[in-house]
Amino acid sequence: MAAPLTKTLPIFTTHSLFLFFFLLLLLLSSSTAAKSNQSSFAKTLDKPLSGFGKEKLTHFRIYWHDIVGGRNPTAVPVVTPSSNKTSPTGFGMVSMIDDPLTEGPEMTSKMVGRAQGFYALASLEEVGLLMAMNFAFIEGKYNGSSITIMGRNTVFSKVREMPVIGGSGLFRFARGYVQARTHKFDIKTGDATVEYNVYVLHY
Ligand SMILES: *[C@@H]1O[C@H](CO)[C@@H](O)[C@H](O)[C@H]1NC(C)=O
Ligand SMILES: *[C@@H]1O[C@H](CO)[C@@H](O)[C@H](O)[C@H]1NC(C)=O
Ligand SMILES: *[C@@H]1O[C@H](CO)[C@@H](O)[C@H](O)[C@H]1NC(C)=O
């Protein structure tokens, strides 16, 4: 009667001993790994706990006014290529902008923000701009929030698409794209009104 008990007992203890050391090793290795990744300046956060809700898609249709002529231009050339290097596409020119963004196509319609940044003529072959600008909103709940647009704008194309690469305030973690369509272009003054359809994913 006692024989089977003494036989099974050693097997049971080596098993449990093995399991115990295995678990201890696992615990030690995981805790040292976690410790070695700890740092005084960085910490991985649990996203749902950080106060971010569900990601949503917002669409804006706004009008961008580039005023290069007149007494109060909103676009000012800051880099002009040396005269012996001018190309028919104006390659190399850079303008800083602080262009009004309005709800409707008319300058008199409600201002919702400003497009601040620069555009640079970046194509030798056609009139192609590199746009780098922030849409700084001033209207309603968007007041104080901004989105950052950086992309290629071949101004004589019907539709130009540029990426939204980020944002601030309500637009933290923003990503998306804009589609720009020229609404009005004055050849004499160079002033332009462009319709911007903005599609932006944010929280
Ligand atoms: C710590 O960093 C190493 C190397 O980058 C990685 O292999 C390990 O999984 C990390 N451990 C933890 C707990 O994140
Ligand atoms: C172009 O103009 C610059 C100064 O603006 C001058 O130094 C350079 O020699 C000129 N190059 C040619 C090929 O004329
Ligand atoms: C936008 O915010 C600024 C600063 O907080 C404030 O002065 C301004 O009145 C606000 N504008 C609108 C339209 O709410």
PDB file of N, CA and C in Angstrom, residues 26-126:
ATOM      1  N   LEU A  26      11.539  32.705 -15.383  1.00  0.00           N
ATOM      2  CA  LEU A  26      10.679  33.501 -16.271  1.00  0.00           C
ATOM      3  C   LEU A  26      10.407  34.869 -15.657  1.00  0.00           C
ATOM      4  N   LEU A  27      10.089  34.826 -14.357  1.00  0.00           N
ATOM      5  CA  LEU A  27       9.760  36.043 -13.610  1.00  0.00           C
ATOM      6  C   LEU A  27      10.970  36.967 -13.557  1.00  0.00           C
ATOM      7  N   LEU A  28      12.150  36.363 -13.259  1.00  0.00           N
ATOM      8  CA  LEU A  28      13.383  37.135 -13.150  1.00  0.00           C
ATOM      9  C   LEU A  28      13.762  37.754 -14.477  1.00  0.00           C
ATOM     10  N   SER A  29      13.681  36.952 -15.541  1.00  0.00           N
ATOM     11  CA  SER A  29      14.095  37.461 -16.851  1.00  0.00           C
ATOM     12  C   SER A  29      13.156  38.564 -17.329  1.00  0.00           C
ATOM     13  N   SER A  30      11.849  38.397 -17.073  1.00  0.00           N
ATOM     14  CA  SER A  30      10.909  39.413 -17.541  1.00  0.00           C
ATOM     15  C   SER A  30      11.063  40.694 -16.730  1.00  0.00           C
ATOM     16  N   SER A  31      11.337  40.534 -15.429  1.00  0.00           N
ATOM     17  CA  SER A  31      11.463  41.741 -14.611  1.00  0.00           C
ATOM     18  C   SER A  31      12.759  42.483 -14.942  1.00  0.00           C
ATOM     19  N   THR A  32      13.833  41.749 -15.267  1.00  0.00           N
ATOM     20  CA  THR A  32      15.078  42.433 -15.620  1.00  0.00           C
ATOM     21  C   THR A  32      14.938  43.107 -16.986  1.00  0.00           C
ATOM     22  N   ALA A  33      14.179  42.445 -17.892  1.00  0.00           N
ATOM     23  CA  ALA A  33      13.971  43.044 -19.222  1.00  0.00           C
ATOM     24  C   ALA A  33      13.178  44.334 -19.086  1.00  0.00           C
ATOM     25  N   ALA A  34      12.136  44.295 -18.234  1.00  0.00           N
ATOM     26  CA  ALA A  34      11.304  45.481 -18.038  1.00  0.00           C
ATOM     27  C   ALA A  34      12.126  46.600 -17.411  1.00  0.00           C
ATOM     28  N   LYS A  35      12.989  46.207 -16.461  1.00  0.00           N
ATOM     29  CA  LYS A  35      13.819  47.197 -15.777  1.00  0.00           C
ATOM     30  C   LYS A  35      14.812  47.829 -16.733  1.00  0.00           C
ATOM     31  N   SER A  36      15.417  47.006 -17.605  1.00  0.00           N
ATOM     32  CA  SER A  36      16.444  47.529 -18.491  1.00  0.00           C
ATOM     33  C   SER A  36      15.856  48.499 -19.514  1.00  0.00           C
ATOM     34  N   ASN A  37      14.544  48.419 -19.759  1.00  0.00           N
ATOM     35  CA  ASN A  37      13.922  49.324 -20.720  1.00  0.00           C
ATOM     36  C   ASN A  37      13.363  50.581 -20.050  1.00  0.00           C
ATOM     37  N   GLN A  38      13.398  50.617 -18.763  1.00  0.00           N
ATOM     38  CA  GLN A  38      12.900  51.796 -18.059  1.00  0.00           C
ATOM     39  C   GLN A  38      13.877  52.939 -18.233  1.00  0.00           C
ATOM     40  N   SER A  39      13.322  54.150 -18.304  1.00  0.00           N
ATOM     41  CA  SER A  39      14.193  55.294 -18.446  1.00  0.00           C
ATOM     42  C   SER A  39      13.551  56.484 -17.754  1.00  0.00           C
ATOM     43  N   SER A  40      14.382  57.446 -17.364  1.00  0.00           N
ATOM     44  CA  SER A  40      13.864  58.583 -16.600  1.00  0.00           C
ATOM     45  C   SER A  40      13.075  59.547 -17.475  1.00  0.00           C
ATOM     46  N   PHE A  41      13.297  59.531 -18.802  1.00  0.00           N
ATOM     47  CA  PHE A  41      12.656  60.521 -19.664  1.00  0.00           C
ATOM     48  C   PHE A  41      11.600  59.945 -20.589  1.00  0.00           C
ATOM     49  N   ALA A  42      11.435  58.614 -20.641  1.00  0.00           N
ATOM     50  CA  ALA A  42      10.477  58.028 -21.581  1.00  0.00           C
ATOM     51  C   ALA A  42       9.678  56.936 -20.913  1.00  0.00           C
ATOM     52  N   LYS A  43       8.416  56.854 -21.313  1.00  0.00           N
ATOM     53  CA  LYS A  43       7.537  55.843 -20.741  1.00  0.00           C
ATOM     54  C   LYS A  43       6.490  55.492 -21.790  1.00  0.00           C
ATOM     55  N   THR A  44       6.238  54.208 -21.953  1.00  0.00           N
ATOM     56  CA  THR A  44       5.205  53.799 -22.893  1.00  0.00           C
ATOM     57  C   THR A  44       3.847  53.888 -22.209  1.00  0.00           C
ATOM     58  N   LEU A  45       2.919  54.601 -22.852  1.00  0.00           N
ATOM     59  CA  LEU A  45       1.597  54.801 -22.258  1.00  0.00           C
ATOM     60  C   LEU A  45       0.584  53.864 -22.888  1.00  0.00           C
ATOM     61  N   ASP A  46      -0.408  53.545 -22.102  1.00  0.00           N
ATOM     62  CA  ASP A  46      -1.506  52.733 -22.594  1.00  0.00           C
ATOM     63  C   ASP A  46      -2.458  53.687 -23.311  1.00  0.00           C
ATOM     64  N   LYS A  47      -2.629  53.530 -24.614  1.00  0.00           N
ATOM     65  CA  LYS A  47      -3.382  54.514 -25.406  1.00  0.00           C
ATOM     66  C   LYS A  47      -4.803  54.785 -24.897  1.00  0.00           C
ATOM     67  N   PRO A  48      -5.606  53.751 -24.600  1.00  0.00           N
ATOM     68  CA  PRO A  48      -6.965  54.049 -24.146  1.00  0.00           C
ATOM     69  C   PRO A  48      -7.021  54.812 -22.833  1.00  0.00           C
ATOM     70  N   LEU A  49      -5.948  54.712 -22.044  1.00  0.00           N
ATOM     71  CA  LEU A  49      -5.928  55.404 -20.759  1.00  0.00           C
ATOM     72  C   LEU A  49      -5.467  56.850 -20.892  1.00  0.00           C
ATOM     73  N   SER A  50      -4.984  57.227 -22.048  1.00  0.00           N
ATOM     74  CA  SER A  50      -4.390  58.549 -22.202  1.00  0.00           C
ATOM     75  C   SER A  50      -5.403  59.632 -22.566  1.00  0.00           C
ATOM     76  N   GLY A  51      -6.678  59.309 -22.541  1.00  0.00           N
ATOM     77  CA  GLY A  51      -7.702  60.322 -22.766  1.00  0.00           C
ATOM     78  C   GLY A  51      -8.060  60.553 -24.221  1.00  0.00           C
ATOM     79  N   PHE A  52      -7.670  59.638 -25.108  1.00  0.00           N
ATOM     80  CA  PHE A  52      -8.031  59.806 -26.501  1.00  0.00           C
ATOM     81  C   PHE A  52      -9.271  58.980 -26.820  1.00  0.00           C
ATOM     82  N   GLY A  53     -10.215  59.620 -27.463  1.00  0.00           N
ATOM     83  CA  GLY A  53     -11.451  58.923 -27.809  1.00  0.00           C
ATOM     84  C   GLY A  53     -11.305  58.156 -29.100  1.00  0.00           C
ATOM     85  N   LYS A  54     -12.415  58.041 -29.796  1.00  0.00           N
ATOM     86  CA  LYS A  54     -12.420  57.308 -31.068  1.00  0.00           C
ATOM     87  C   LYS A  54     -11.882  58.205 -32.180  1.00  0.00           C
ATOM     88  N   GLU A  55     -11.183  57.609 -33.117  1.00  0.00           N
ATOM     89  CA  GLU A  55     -10.672  58.378 -34.245  1.00  0.00           C
ATOM     90  C   GLU A  55     -11.833  58.778 -35.151  1.00  0.00           C
ATOM     91  N   LYS A  56     -11.831  60.038 -35.606  1.00  0.00           N
ATOM     92  CA  LYS A  56     -12.907  60.482 -36.491  1.00  0.00           C
ATOM     93  C   LYS A  56     -12.359  61.175 -37.738  1.00  0.00           C
ATOM     94  N   LEU A  57     -13.210  61.257 -38.741  1.00  0.00           N
ATOM     95  CA  LEU A  57     -12.825  61.902 -39.999  1.00  0.00           C
ATOM     96  C   LEU A  57     -13.588  63.213 -40.113  1.00  0.00           C
ATOM     97  N   THR A  58     -12.851  64.310 -40.284  1.00  0.00           N
ATOM     98  CA  THR A  58     -13.489  65.618 -40.448  1.00  0.00           C
ATOM     99  C   THR A  58     -13.193  66.145 -41.851  1.00  0.00           C
ATOM    100  N   HIS A  59     -14.225  66.715 -42.458  1.00  0.00           N
ATOM    101  CA  HIS A  59     -14.064  67.335 -43.776  1.00  0.00           C
ATOM    102  C   HIS A  59     -14.324  68.829 -43.663  1.00  0.00           C
ATOM    103  N   PHE A  60     -13.417  69.634 -44.212  1.00  0.00           N
ATOM    104  CA  PHE A  60     -13.610  71.083 -44.282  1.00  0.00           C
ATOM    105  C   PHE A  60     -13.588  71.486 -45.734  1.00  0.00           C
ATOM    106  N   ARG A  61     -14.421  72.465 -46.082  1.00  0.00           N
ATOM    107  CA  ARG A  61     -14.238  73.122 -47.372  1.00  0.00           C
ATOM    108  C   ARG A  61     -14.011  74.593 -47.083  1.00  0.00           C
ATOM    109  N   ILE A  62     -12.808  75.032 -47.365  1.00  0.00           N
ATOM    110  CA  ILE A  62     -12.452  76.420 -47.082  1.00  0.00           C
ATOM    111  C   ILE A  62     -11.728  77.019 -48.288  1.00  0.00           C
ATOM    112  N   TYR A  63     -11.646  78.356 -48.268  1.00  0.00           N
ATOM    113  CA  TYR A  63     -11.017  79.062 -49.390  1.00  0.00           C
ATOM    114  C   TYR A  63      -9.773  79.789 -48.906  1.00  0.00           C
ATOM    115  N   TRP A  64      -8.739  79.615 -49.686  1.00  0.00           N
ATOM    116  CA  TRP A  64      -7.390  80.099 -49.365  1.00  0.00           C
ATOM    117  C   TRP A  64      -7.112  81.269 -50.297  1.00  0.00           C
ATOM    118  N   HIS A  65      -6.751  82.417 -49.734  1.00  0.00           N
ATOM    119  CA  HIS A  65      -6.563  83.626 -50.549  1.00  0.00           C
ATOM    120  C   HIS A  65      -5.091  84.036 -50.535  1.00  0.00           C
ATOM    121  N   ASP A  66      -4.467  83.945 -51.683  1.00  0.00           N
ATOM    122  CA  ASP A  66      -3.059  84.321 -51.824  1.00  0.00           C
ATOM    123  C   ASP A  66      -3.016  85.692 -52.487  1.00  0.00           C
ATOM    124  N   ILE A  67      -2.672  86.703 -51.710  1.00  0.00           N
ATOM    125  CA  ILE A  67      -2.662  88.073 -52.235  1.00  0.00           C
ATOM    126  C   ILE A  67      -1.208  88.510 -52.403  1.00  0.00           C
ATOM    127  N   VAL A  68      -0.782  88.601 -53.676  1.00  0.00           N
ATOM    128  CA  VAL A  68       0.620  88.951 -53.932  1.00  0.00           C
ATOM    129  C   VAL A  68       0.773  90.418 -54.336  1.00  0.00           C
ATOM    130  N   GLY A  69      -0.336  91.005 -54.838  1.00  0.00           N
ATOM    131  CA  GLY A  69      -0.266  92.396 -55.284  1.00  0.00           C
ATOM    132  C   GLY A  69      -0.899  93.335 -54.274  1.00  0.00           C
ATOM    133  N   GLY A  70      -0.936  94.613 -54.642  1.00  0.00           N
ATOM    134  CA  GLY A  70      -1.605  95.614 -53.812  1.00  0.00           C
ATOM    135  C   GLY A  70      -0.803  96.074 -52.616  1.00  0.00           C
ATOM    136  N   ARG A  71      -1.475  96.834 -51.747  1.00  0.00           N
ATOM    137  CA  ARG A  71      -0.792  97.463 -50.609  1.00  0.00           C
ATOM    138  C   ARG A  71      -0.568  96.482 -49.457  1.00  0.00           C
ATOM    139  N   ASN A  72      -1.435  95.476 -49.368  1.00  0.00           N
ATOM    140  CA  ASN A  72      -1.322  94.541 -48.242  1.00  0.00           C
ATOM    141  C   ASN A  72      -1.205  93.088 -48.717  1.00  0.00           C
ATOM    142  N   PRO A  73      -0.055  92.767 -49.312  1.00  0.00           N
ATOM    143  CA  PRO A  73       0.102  91.382 -49.773  1.00  0.00           C
ATOM    144  C   PRO A  73       0.172  90.412 -48.585  1.00  0.00           C
ATOM    145  N   THR A  74      -0.352  89.185 -48.797  1.00  0.00           N
ATOM    146  CA  THR A  74      -0.260  88.151 -47.755  1.00  0.00           C
ATOM    147  C   THR A  74       0.780  87.107 -48.134  1.00  0.00           C
ATOM    148  N   ALA A  75       1.355  87.267 -49.332  1.00  0.00           N
ATOM    149  CA  ALA A  75       2.445  86.394 -49.780  1.00  0.00           C
ATOM    150  C   ALA A  75       3.594  87.270 -50.232  1.00  0.00           C
ATOM    151  N   VAL A  76       4.778  87.044 -49.665  1.00  0.00           N
ATOM    152  CA  VAL A  76       5.930  87.904 -49.930  1.00  0.00           C
ATOM    153  C   VAL A  76       7.111  87.037 -50.362  1.00  0.00           C
ATOM    154  N   PRO A  77       7.707  87.357 -51.537  1.00  0.00           N
ATOM    155  CA  PRO A  77       8.883  86.575 -51.951  1.00  0.00           C
ATOM    156  C   PRO A  77      10.039  86.820 -50.986  1.00  0.00           C
ATOM    157  N   VAL A  78      10.659  85.751 -50.535  1.00  0.00           N
ATOM    158  CA  VAL A  78      11.794  85.898 -49.619  1.00  0.00           C
ATOM    159  C   VAL A  78      13.091  85.387 -50.240  1.00  0.00           C
ATOM    160  N   VAL A  79      12.969  84.563 -51.266  1.00  0.00           N
ATOM    161  CA  VAL A  79      14.151  84.096 -51.995  1.00  0.00           C
ATOM    162  C   VAL A  79      13.865  84.253 -53.481  1.00  0.00           C
ATOM    163  N   THR A  80      14.746  84.963 -54.165  1.00  0.00           N
ATOM    164  CA  THR A  80      14.614  85.114 -55.617  1.00  0.00           C
ATOM    165  C   THR A  80      15.908  84.626 -56.244  1.00  0.00           C
ATOM    166  N   PRO A  81      15.838  83.688 -57.176  1.00  0.00           N
ATOM    167  CA  PRO A  81      17.074  83.177 -57.779  1.00  0.00           C
ATOM    168  C   PRO A  81      17.811  84.284 -58.534  1.00  0.00           C
ATOM    169  N   SER A  82      19.140  84.211 -58.582  1.00  0.00           N
ATOM    170  CA  SER A  82      19.919  85.237 -59.279  1.00  0.00           C
ATOM    171  C   SER A  82      19.477  85.310 -60.733  1.00  0.00           C
ATOM    172  N   SER A  83      19.480  86.537 -61.265  1.00  0.00           N
ATOM    173  CA  SER A  83      18.846  86.795 -62.561  1.00  0.00           C
ATOM    174  C   SER A  83      19.427  85.938 -63.689  1.00  0.00           C
ATOM    175  N   ASN A  84      20.705  85.562 -63.590  1.00  0.00           N
ATOM    176  CA  ASN A  84      21.269  84.756 -64.677  1.00  0.00           C
ATOM    177  C   ASN A  84      20.917  83.276 -64.545  1.00  0.00           C
ATOM    178  N   LYS A  85      20.111  82.952 -63.566  1.00  0.00           N
ATOM    179  CA  LYS A  85      19.726  81.550 -63.398  1.00  0.00           C
ATOM    180  C   LYS A  85      18.216  81.362 -63.472  1.00  0.00           C
ATOM    181  N   THR A  86      17.502  82.385 -63.926  1.00  0.00           N
ATOM    182  CA  THR A  86      16.044  82.265 -63.957  1.00  0.00           C
ATOM    183  C   THR A  86      15.626  81.195 -64.962  1.00  0.00           C
ATOM    184  N   SER A  87      14.638  80.444 -64.565  1.00  0.00           N
ATOM    185  CA  SER A  87      14.072  79.435 -65.458  1.00  0.00           C
ATOM    186  C   SER A  87      12.642  79.850 -65.762  1.00  0.00           C
ATOM    187  N   PRO A  88      12.073  79.352 -66.871  1.00  0.00           N
ATOM    188  CA  PRO A  88      10.684  79.753 -67.201  1.00  0.00           C
ATOM    189  C   PRO A  88       9.678  79.348 -66.124  1.00  0.00           C
ATOM    190  N   THR A  89      10.040  78.408 -65.266  1.00  0.00           N
ATOM    191  CA  THR A  89       9.103  77.978 -64.230  1.00  0.00           C
ATOM    192  C   THR A  89       9.359  78.683 -62.897  1.00  0.00           C
ATOM    193  N   GLY A  90      10.304  79.631 -62.886  1.00  0.00           N
ATOM    194  CA  GLY A  90      10.577  80.374 -61.649  1.00  0.00           C
ATOM    195  C   GLY A  90      11.267  79.551 -60.592  1.00  0.00           C
ATOM    196  N   PHE A  91      11.862  78.450 -61.027  1.00  0.00           N
ATOM    197  CA  PHE A  91      12.511  77.513 -60.108  1.00  0.00           C
ATOM    198  C   PHE A  91      13.410  78.221 -59.086  1.00  0.00           C
ATOM    199  N   GLY A  92      13.216  77.883 -57.814  1.00  0.00           N
ATOM    200  CA  GLY A  92      14.072  78.430 -56.768  1.00  0.00           C
ATOM    201  C   GLY A  92      13.443  79.544 -55.954  1.00  0.00           C
ATOM    202  N   MET A  93      12.309  80.073 -56.442  1.00  0.00           N
ATOM    203  CA  MET A  93      11.683  81.168 -55.708  1.00  0.00           C
ATOM    204  C   MET A  93      10.935  80.668 -54.467  1.00  0.00           C
ATOM    205  N   VAL A  94      11.063  81.409 -53.405  1.00  0.00           N
ATOM    206  CA  VAL A  94      10.375  81.041 -52.158  1.00  0.00           C
ATOM    207  C   VAL A  94       9.571  82.233 -51.640  1.00  0.00           C
ATOM    208  N   SER A  95       8.322  81.997 -51.292  1.00  0.00           N
ATOM    209  CA  SER A  95       7.475  83.050 -50.713  1.00  0.00           C
ATOM    210  C   SER A  95       6.935  82.615 -49.362  1.00  0.00           C
ATOM    211  N   MET A  96       6.970  83.553 -48.427  1.00  0.00           N
ATOM    212  CA  MET A  96       6.324  83.308 -47.129  1.00  0.00           C
ATOM    213  C   MET A  96       4.883  83.773 -47.252  1.00  0.00           C
ATOM    214  N   ILE A  97       3.996  83.020 -46.614  1.00  0.00           N
ATOM    215  CA  ILE A  97       2.575  83.377 -46.701  1.00  0.00           C
ATOM    216  C   ILE A  97       1.924  83.455 -45.322  1.00  0.00           C
ATOM    217  N   ASP A  98       0.939  84.333 -45.246  1.00  0.00           N
ATOM    218  CA  ASP A  98       0.020  84.391 -44.099  1.00  0.00           C
ATOM    219  C   ASP A  98      -1.346  84.674 -44.727  1.00  0.00           C
ATOM    220  N   ASP A  99      -1.859  83.655 -45.399  1.00  0.00           N
ATOM    221  CA  ASP A  99      -3.046  83.823 -46.244  1.00  0.00           C
ATOM    222  C   ASP A  99      -4.336  83.583 -45.466  1.00  0.00           C
ATOM    223  N   PRO A 100      -5.333  84.480 -45.659  1.00  0.00           N
ATOM    224  CA  PRO A 100      -6.622  84.253 -44.990  1.00  0.00           C
ATOM    225  C   PRO A 100      -7.313  82.986 -45.514  1.00  0.00           C
ATOM    226  N   LEU A 101      -7.976  82.288 -44.595  1.00  0.00           N
ATOM    227  CA  LEU A 101      -8.818  81.143 -44.953  1.00  0.00           C
ATOM    228  C   LEU A 101     -10.254  81.538 -44.616  1.00  0.00           C
ATOM    229  N   THR A 102     -11.127  81.466 -45.610  1.00  0.00           N
ATOM    230  CA  THR A 102     -12.507  81.896 -45.379  1.00  0.00           C
ATOM    231  C   THR A 102     -13.484  80.763 -45.669  1.00  0.00           C
ATOM    232  N   GLU A 103     -14.681  80.953 -45.135  1.00  0.00           N
ATOM    233  CA  GLU A 103     -15.738  79.955 -45.272  1.00  0.00           C
ATOM    234  C   GLU A 103     -16.241  79.886 -46.717  1.00  0.00           C
ATOM    235  N   GLY A 104     -16.408  81.049 -47.324  1.00  0.00           N
ATOM    236  CA  GLY A 104     -16.883  81.125 -48.712  1.00  0.00           C
ATOM    237  C   GLY A 104     -15.786  81.619 -49.624  1.00  0.00           C
ATOM    238  N   PRO A 105     -16.048  81.636 -50.935  1.00  0.00           N
ATOM    239  CA  PRO A 105     -15.010  82.046 -51.888  1.00  0.00           C
ATOM    240  C   PRO A 105     -14.678  83.537 -51.876  1.00  0.00           C
ATOM    241  N   GLU A 106     -15.572  84.351 -51.302  1.00  0.00           N
ATOM    242  CA  GLU A 106     -15.304  85.797 -51.283  1.00  0.00           C
ATOM    243  C   GLU A 106     -14.446  86.163 -50.072  1.00  0.00           C
ATOM    244  N   MET A 107     -13.563  87.134 -50.292  1.00  0.00           N
ATOM    245  CA  MET A 107     -12.700  87.611 -49.202  1.00  0.00           C
ATOM    246  C   MET A 107     -13.520  88.157 -48.039  1.00  0.00           C
ATOM    247  N   THR A 108     -14.715  88.653 -48.364  1.00  0.00           N
ATOM    248  CA  THR A 108     -15.573  89.272 -47.343  1.00  0.00           C
ATOM    249  C   THR A 108     -16.295  88.228 -46.482  1.00  0.00           C
ATOM    250  N   SER A 109     -16.256  86.962 -46.906  1.00  0.00           N
ATOM    251  CA  SER A 109     -16.957  85.949 -46.111  1.00  0.00           C
ATOM    252  C   SER A 109     -16.176  85.669 -44.825  1.00  0.00           C
ATOM    253  N   LYS A 110     -16.812  84.970 -43.916  1.00  0.00           N
ATOM    254  CA  LYS A 110     -16.254  84.760 -42.573  1.00  0.00           C
ATOM    255  C   LYS A 110     -14.859  84.117 -42.598  1.00  0.00           C
ATOM    256  N   MET A 111     -13.929  84.702 -41.857  1.00  0.00           N
ATOM    257  CA  MET A 111     -12.584  84.143 -41.784  1.00  0.00           C
ATOM    258  C   MET A 111     -12.554  83.037 -40.728  1.00  0.00           C
ATOM    259  N   VAL A 112     -12.053  81.873 -41.104  1.00  0.00           N
ATOM    260  CA  VAL A 112     -12.011  80.739 -40.169  1.00  0.00           C
ATOM    261  C   VAL A 112     -10.585  80.428 -39.702  1.00  0.00           C
ATOM    262  N   GLY A 113      -9.615  81.036 -40.384  1.00  0.00           N
ATOM    263  CA  GLY A 113      -8.230  80.784 -39.981  1.00  0.00           C
ATOM    264  C   GLY A 113      -7.258  81.417 -40.954  1.00  0.00           C
ATOM    265  N   ARG A 114      -5.990  81.065 -40.767  1.00  0.00           N
ATOM    266  CA  ARG A 114      -4.964  81.589 -41.671  1.00  0.00           C
ATOM    267  C   ARG A 114      -4.019  80.458 -42.056  1.00  0.00           C
ATOM    268  N   ALA A 115      -3.536  80.547 -43.306  1.00  0.00           N
ATOM    269  CA  ALA A 115      -2.563  79.570 -43.792  1.00  0.00           C
ATOM    270  C   ALA A 115      -1.192  80.216 -43.676  1.00  0.00           C
ATOM    271  N   GLN A 116      -0.380  79.714 -42.749  1.00  0.00           N
ATOM    272  CA  GLN A 116       0.927  80.323 -42.505  1.00  0.00           C
ATOM    273  C   GLN A 116       2.035  79.339 -42.839  1.00  0.00           C
ATOM    274  N   GLY A 117       3.000  79.834 -43.601  1.00  0.00           N
ATOM    275  CA  GLY A 117       4.118  78.966 -43.984  1.00  0.00           C
ATOM    276  C   GLY A 117       4.818  79.527 -45.202  1.00  0.00           C
ATOM    277  N   PHE A 118       5.197  78.644 -46.094  1.00  0.00           N
ATOM    278  CA  PHE A 118       5.839  79.120 -47.330  1.00  0.00           C
ATOM    279  C   PHE A 118       5.547  78.168 -48.471  1.00  0.00           C
ATOM    280  N   TYR A 119       5.714  78.693 -49.682  1.00  0.00           N
ATOM    281  CA  TYR A 119       5.745  77.809 -50.844  1.00  0.00           C
ATOM    282  C   TYR A 119       6.985  78.128 -51.662  1.00  0.00           C
ATOM    283  N   ALA A 120       7.519  77.098 -52.270  1.00  0.00           N
ATOM    284  CA  ALA A 120       8.750  77.234 -53.036  1.00  0.00           C
ATOM    285  C   ALA A 120       8.544  76.612 -54.405  1.00  0.00           C
ATOM    286  N   LEU A 121       9.033  77.307 -55.443  1.00  0.00           N
ATOM    287  CA  LEU A 121       8.942  76.753 -56.795  1.00  0.00           C
ATOM    288  C   LEU A 121      10.012  75.675 -56.921  1.00  0.00           C
ATOM    289  N   ALA A 122       9.548  74.437 -57.001  1.00  0.00           N
ATOM    290  CA  ALA A 122      10.454  73.295 -56.845  1.00  0.00           C
ATOM    291  C   ALA A 122      10.537  72.417 -58.083  1.00  0.00           C
ATOM    292  N   SER A 123      10.032  72.921 -59.216  1.00  0.00           N
ATOM    293  CA  SER A 123      10.081  72.110 -60.432  1.00  0.00           C
ATOM    294  C   SER A 123      10.726  72.893 -61.575  1.00  0.00           C
ATOM    295  N   LEU A 124      11.660  72.246 -62.264  1.00  0.00           N
ATOM    296  CA  LEU A 124      12.325  72.870 -63.410  1.00  0.00           C
ATOM    297  C   LEU A 124      11.444  72.808 -64.653  1.00  0.00           C
ATOM    298  N   GLU A 125      10.554  71.799 -64.685  1.00  0.00           N
ATOM    299  CA  GLU A 125       9.790  71.502 -65.901  1.00  0.00           C
ATOM    300  C   GLU A 125       8.430  72.187 -65.966  1.00  0.00           C
ATOM    301  N   GLU A 126       7.825  72.422 -64.793  1.00  0.00           N
ATOM    302  CA  GLU A 126       6.490  73.022 -64.785  1.00  0.00           C
ATOM    303  C   GLU A 126       6.388  73.922 -63.559  1.00  0.00           C
TER     304      GLU A 126
END
